[in-house]
Amino acid sequence: NIYSHKKDLYKNILKRQRIYLNNKLKLDLYSQLFFDYGNGFTESNSIKLPVIQNTIVQEFTFDISDKPALTSLRFDPLNESCVIEIERLSLIKTDGTEINLCGQLISNAIITYGKSYFFDTIDPNFHFSSVDFINSQRLIAHIRYEHIGRDALKISNKHIKTELDSVYKGKICKMTTKLLQKIKQILKGN
């Protein structure tokens, strides 16, 4: 009976230690929008919104109505390496006009496929080119976080390897074709 009690006690201690470690190891994930008034981007001129670690599309609305003198914005979709899919990224003006920013993105992604972006850095970010920020009310982002952290790095490396393999195979194919053409020319006596 005493042995059974100690066994349960140790199980509870182990369970509490696992919970504690899991909470300590969980990442504090967030997306962040930086504002530039002409002096560059700073932490003090930004808004952070929490990110949930799942693959469901998450919506973020950054209120920028009280920032009339913006010269530039930078959007960091996550504070960790990630593979994301952008469903929507829009700037809403005071008159209700919506500007689609997806076609004007400049990012530090290592790979881009359509709406998917692969980031191997813990500081992934987007800058916007040729955007008028006057009379902007809010920035809205709909993002699916496909992979985060180490998982994102593994997937990114796998895609890079696949791309390099296809480029390498393409070059060999072109070289082989050129070599065969030269052999044909030699055989024809040209």
Short mmCIF file of C-alpha atoms in Angstrom, two decimals:
data_model
loop_
_atom_site.label_atom_id
_atom_site.label_comp_id
_atom_site.label_asym_id
_atom_site.label_seq_id
_atom_site.Cartn_x
_atom_site.Cartn_y
_atom_site.Cartn_z
CA ASN A 1 0.00 0.00 0.00
CA ILE A 2 2.88 2.40 0.81
CA TYR A 3 4.61 1.45 -2.46
CA SER A 4 1.43 2.26 -4.43
CA HIS A 5 1.19 5.67 -2.75
CA LYS A 6 4.83 6.55 -3.58
CA LYS A 7 4.35 5.40 -7.16
CA ASP A 8 1.37 7.78 -7.56
CA LEU A 9 3.34 10.57 -5.90
CA TYR A 10 6.24 10.15 -8.35
CA LYS A 11 3.82 10.04 -11.29
CA ASN A 12 2.30 13.35 -10.16
CA ILE A 13 5.73 14.94 -9.71
CA LEU A 14 6.78 13.75 -13.16
CA LYS A 15 3.53 15.06 -14.65
CA ARG A 16 4.03 18.51 -13.03
CA GLN A 17 7.66 18.64 -14.25
CA ARG A 18 6.55 17.88 -17.81
CA ILE A 19 3.90 20.60 -17.66
CA TYR A 20 6.43 23.08 -16.28
CA LEU A 21 9.02 22.23 -18.96
CA ASN A 22 6.45 22.37 -21.75
CA ASN A 23 5.37 25.83 -20.60
CA LYS A 24 8.98 27.01 -20.40
CA LEU A 25 9.79 25.63 -23.86
CA LYS A 26 6.73 27.10 -25.56
CA LEU A 27 7.63 29.94 -27.84
CA ASP A 28 6.21 33.39 -27.26
CA LEU A 29 5.02 33.83 -30.85
CA TYR A 30 3.79 37.13 -32.27
CA SER A 31 3.50 39.13 -35.47
CA GLN A 32 4.68 42.73 -35.43
CA LEU A 33 4.02 45.84 -37.46
CA PHE A 34 6.73 48.54 -37.41
CA PHE A 35 6.10 52.22 -38.26
CA ASP A 36 8.62 54.59 -39.78
CA TYR A 37 8.15 58.34 -39.49
CA GLY A 38 11.34 59.01 -41.44
CA ASN A 39 13.84 57.91 -38.79
CA GLY A 40 13.80 54.14 -39.33
CA PHE A 41 12.07 51.25 -37.57
CA THR A 42 12.22 50.83 -33.78
CA GLU A 43 10.60 48.53 -31.24
CA SER A 44 8.94 51.52 -29.58
CA ASN A 45 7.15 52.31 -32.87
CA SER A 46 5.49 48.94 -33.35
CA ILE A 47 2.46 46.85 -32.49
CA LYS A 48 2.68 43.16 -31.53
CA LEU A 49 -0.18 40.69 -31.87
CA PRO A 50 -0.03 37.09 -30.57
CA VAL A 51 0.22 34.16 -32.98
CA ILE A 52 -1.26 30.75 -32.23
CA GLN A 53 0.84 27.79 -33.32
CA ASN A 54 -1.54 25.98 -35.69
CA THR A 55 -2.21 25.76 -39.42
CA ILE A 56 -5.57 27.57 -39.42
CA VAL A 57 -5.66 30.97 -41.19
CA GLN A 58 -5.22 33.66 -38.54
CA GLU A 59 -6.44 37.23 -38.94
CA PHE A 60 -4.48 40.21 -37.65
CA THR A 61 -5.81 43.77 -37.64
CA PHE A 62 -3.30 46.51 -36.85
CA ASP A 63 -4.94 49.86 -36.08
CA ILE A 64 -2.79 52.64 -37.53
CA SER A 65 -5.43 55.39 -37.60
CA ASP A 66 -3.49 57.45 -35.02
CA LYS A 67 -0.31 57.45 -37.14
CA PRO A 68 -0.88 60.10 -39.82
CA ALA A 69 2.75 60.87 -40.73
CA LEU A 70 3.86 57.38 -41.74
CA THR A 71 6.54 57.15 -44.39
CA SER A 72 6.93 53.36 -44.35
CA LEU A 73 5.73 50.13 -42.75
CA ARG A 74 7.44 46.83 -42.10
CA PHE A 75 5.45 43.71 -41.28
CA ASP A 76 7.11 40.82 -39.43
CA PRO A 77 4.74 37.85 -39.73
CA LEU A 78 6.49 35.99 -36.89
CA ASN A 79 9.40 36.27 -34.50
CA GLU A 80 10.67 32.82 -35.51
CA SER A 81 11.67 30.93 -38.66
CA CYS A 82 8.53 30.00 -40.54
CA VAL A 83 6.84 28.86 -43.70
CA ILE A 84 3.69 30.88 -44.24
CA GLU A 85 0.95 31.35 -46.78
CA ILE A 86 -0.51 34.83 -47.14
CA GLU A 87 -4.22 34.75 -47.89
CA ARG A 88 -4.69 38.52 -47.60
CA LEU A 89 -2.53 41.54 -46.83
CA SER A 90 -4.37 44.84 -47.20
CA LEU A 91 -4.13 48.47 -46.22
CA ILE A 92 -7.51 50.07 -45.45
CA LYS A 93 -7.82 53.83 -46.02
CA THR A 94 -10.16 56.27 -44.18
CA ASP A 95 -12.53 56.36 -47.17
CA GLY A 96 -12.83 52.53 -47.07
CA THR A 97 -10.54 51.94 -50.03
CA GLU A 98 -8.61 48.70 -49.74
CA ILE A 99 -5.11 48.44 -51.18
CA ASN A 100 -3.90 44.90 -51.82
CA LEU A 101 -0.27 44.80 -50.66
CA CYS A 102 0.47 41.23 -51.82
CA GLY A 103 1.74 42.40 -55.21
CA GLN A 104 4.04 44.98 -53.63
CA LEU A 105 5.92 42.83 -51.14
CA ILE A 106 9.66 42.86 -50.67
CA SER A 107 10.72 40.14 -48.24
CA ASN A 108 13.77 38.40 -46.83
CA ALA A 109 12.29 34.97 -47.64
CA ILE A 110 14.76 32.47 -49.06
CA ILE A 111 12.09 30.90 -51.28
CA THR A 112 8.76 32.20 -52.57
CA TYR A 113 6.13 30.07 -54.33
CA GLY A 114 2.97 31.99 -55.17
CA LYS A 115 1.45 32.93 -51.80
CA SER A 116 3.95 30.83 -49.80
CA TYR A 117 7.07 32.29 -48.20
CA PHE A 118 9.93 30.28 -46.66
CA PHE A 119 11.94 32.14 -44.00
CA ASP A 120 15.12 30.68 -42.50
CA THR A 121 15.61 33.62 -40.15
CA ILE A 122 14.10 34.44 -36.75
CA ASP A 123 13.37 37.92 -38.13
CA PRO A 124 11.17 37.33 -41.20
CA ASN A 125 9.83 40.57 -42.64
CA PHE A 126 8.03 42.31 -45.48
CA HIS A 127 8.52 45.85 -46.75
CA PHE A 128 6.09 47.54 -49.08
CA SER A 129 7.19 49.36 -52.20
CA SER A 130 5.35 52.31 -53.78
CA VAL A 131 2.61 52.58 -51.15
CA ASP A 132 0.96 55.83 -50.05
CA PHE A 133 0.38 55.52 -46.30
CA ILE A 134 -1.48 58.85 -45.94
CA ASN A 135 -5.01 58.41 -44.48
CA SER A 136 -4.40 54.76 -43.60
CA GLN A 137 -6.67 53.26 -40.95
CA ARG A 138 -5.48 49.70 -40.53
CA LEU A 139 -3.43 46.89 -41.97
CA ILE A 140 -5.18 43.52 -42.22
CA ALA A 141 -3.31 40.25 -42.63
CA HIS A 142 -4.71 36.72 -43.09
CA ILE A 143 -1.88 34.24 -42.65
CA ARG A 144 -1.56 30.48 -42.42
CA TYR A 145 1.51 29.34 -40.47
CA GLU A 146 2.39 26.07 -42.19
CA HIS A 147 5.66 25.41 -40.30
CA ILE A 148 7.39 27.15 -37.39
CA GLY A 149 10.88 26.94 -35.88
CA ARG A 150 13.02 23.89 -36.60
CA ASP A 151 10.25 22.36 -38.66
CA ALA A 152 10.32 25.44 -40.94
CA LEU A 153 14.09 25.17 -41.31
CA LYS A 154 13.85 21.51 -42.30
CA ILE A 155 11.14 22.20 -44.88
CA SER A 156 13.05 25.21 -46.27
CA ASN A 157 16.26 23.20 -46.61
CA LYS A 158 14.36 20.40 -48.32
CA HIS A 159 12.90 22.85 -50.88
CA ILE A 160 16.29 24.45 -51.50
CA LYS A 161 17.82 21.01 -52.11
CA THR A 162 14.98 20.14 -54.51
CA GLU A 163 15.48 23.40 -56.42
CA LEU A 164 19.24 22.89 -56.63
CA ASP A 165 18.75 19.31 -57.81
CA SER A 166 16.38 20.42 -60.56
CA VAL A 167 18.75 23.19 -61.66
CA TYR A 168 21.68 20.73 -61.66
CA LYS A 169 19.69 18.14 -63.65
CA GLY A 170 18.55 20.85 -66.08
CA LYS A 171 22.14 21.92 -66.70
CA ILE A 172 23.25 18.33 -67.26
CA CYS A 173 20.37 17.82 -69.67
CA LYS A 174 21.35 20.99 -71.59
CA MET A 175 25.01 19.95 -71.59
CA THR A 176 24.11 16.47 -72.81
CA THR A 177 21.92 17.91 -75.57
CA LYS A 178 24.70 20.27 -76.71
CA LEU A 179 27.22 17.42 -76.62
CA LEU A 180 24.94 15.19 -78.71
CA GLN A 181 24.46 18.02 -81.23
CA LYS A 182 28.25 18.42 -81.57
CA ILE A 183 28.69 14.65 -82.04
CA LYS A 184 26.02 14.69 -84.77
CA GLN A 185 27.78 17.57 -86.48
CA ILE A 186 31.12 15.72 -86.36
CA LEU A 187 29.55 12.56 -87.75
CA LYS A 188 27.95 14.53 -90.58
CA GLY A 189 31.34 16.04 -91.35
CA ASN A 190 30.46 19.66 -90.38
#
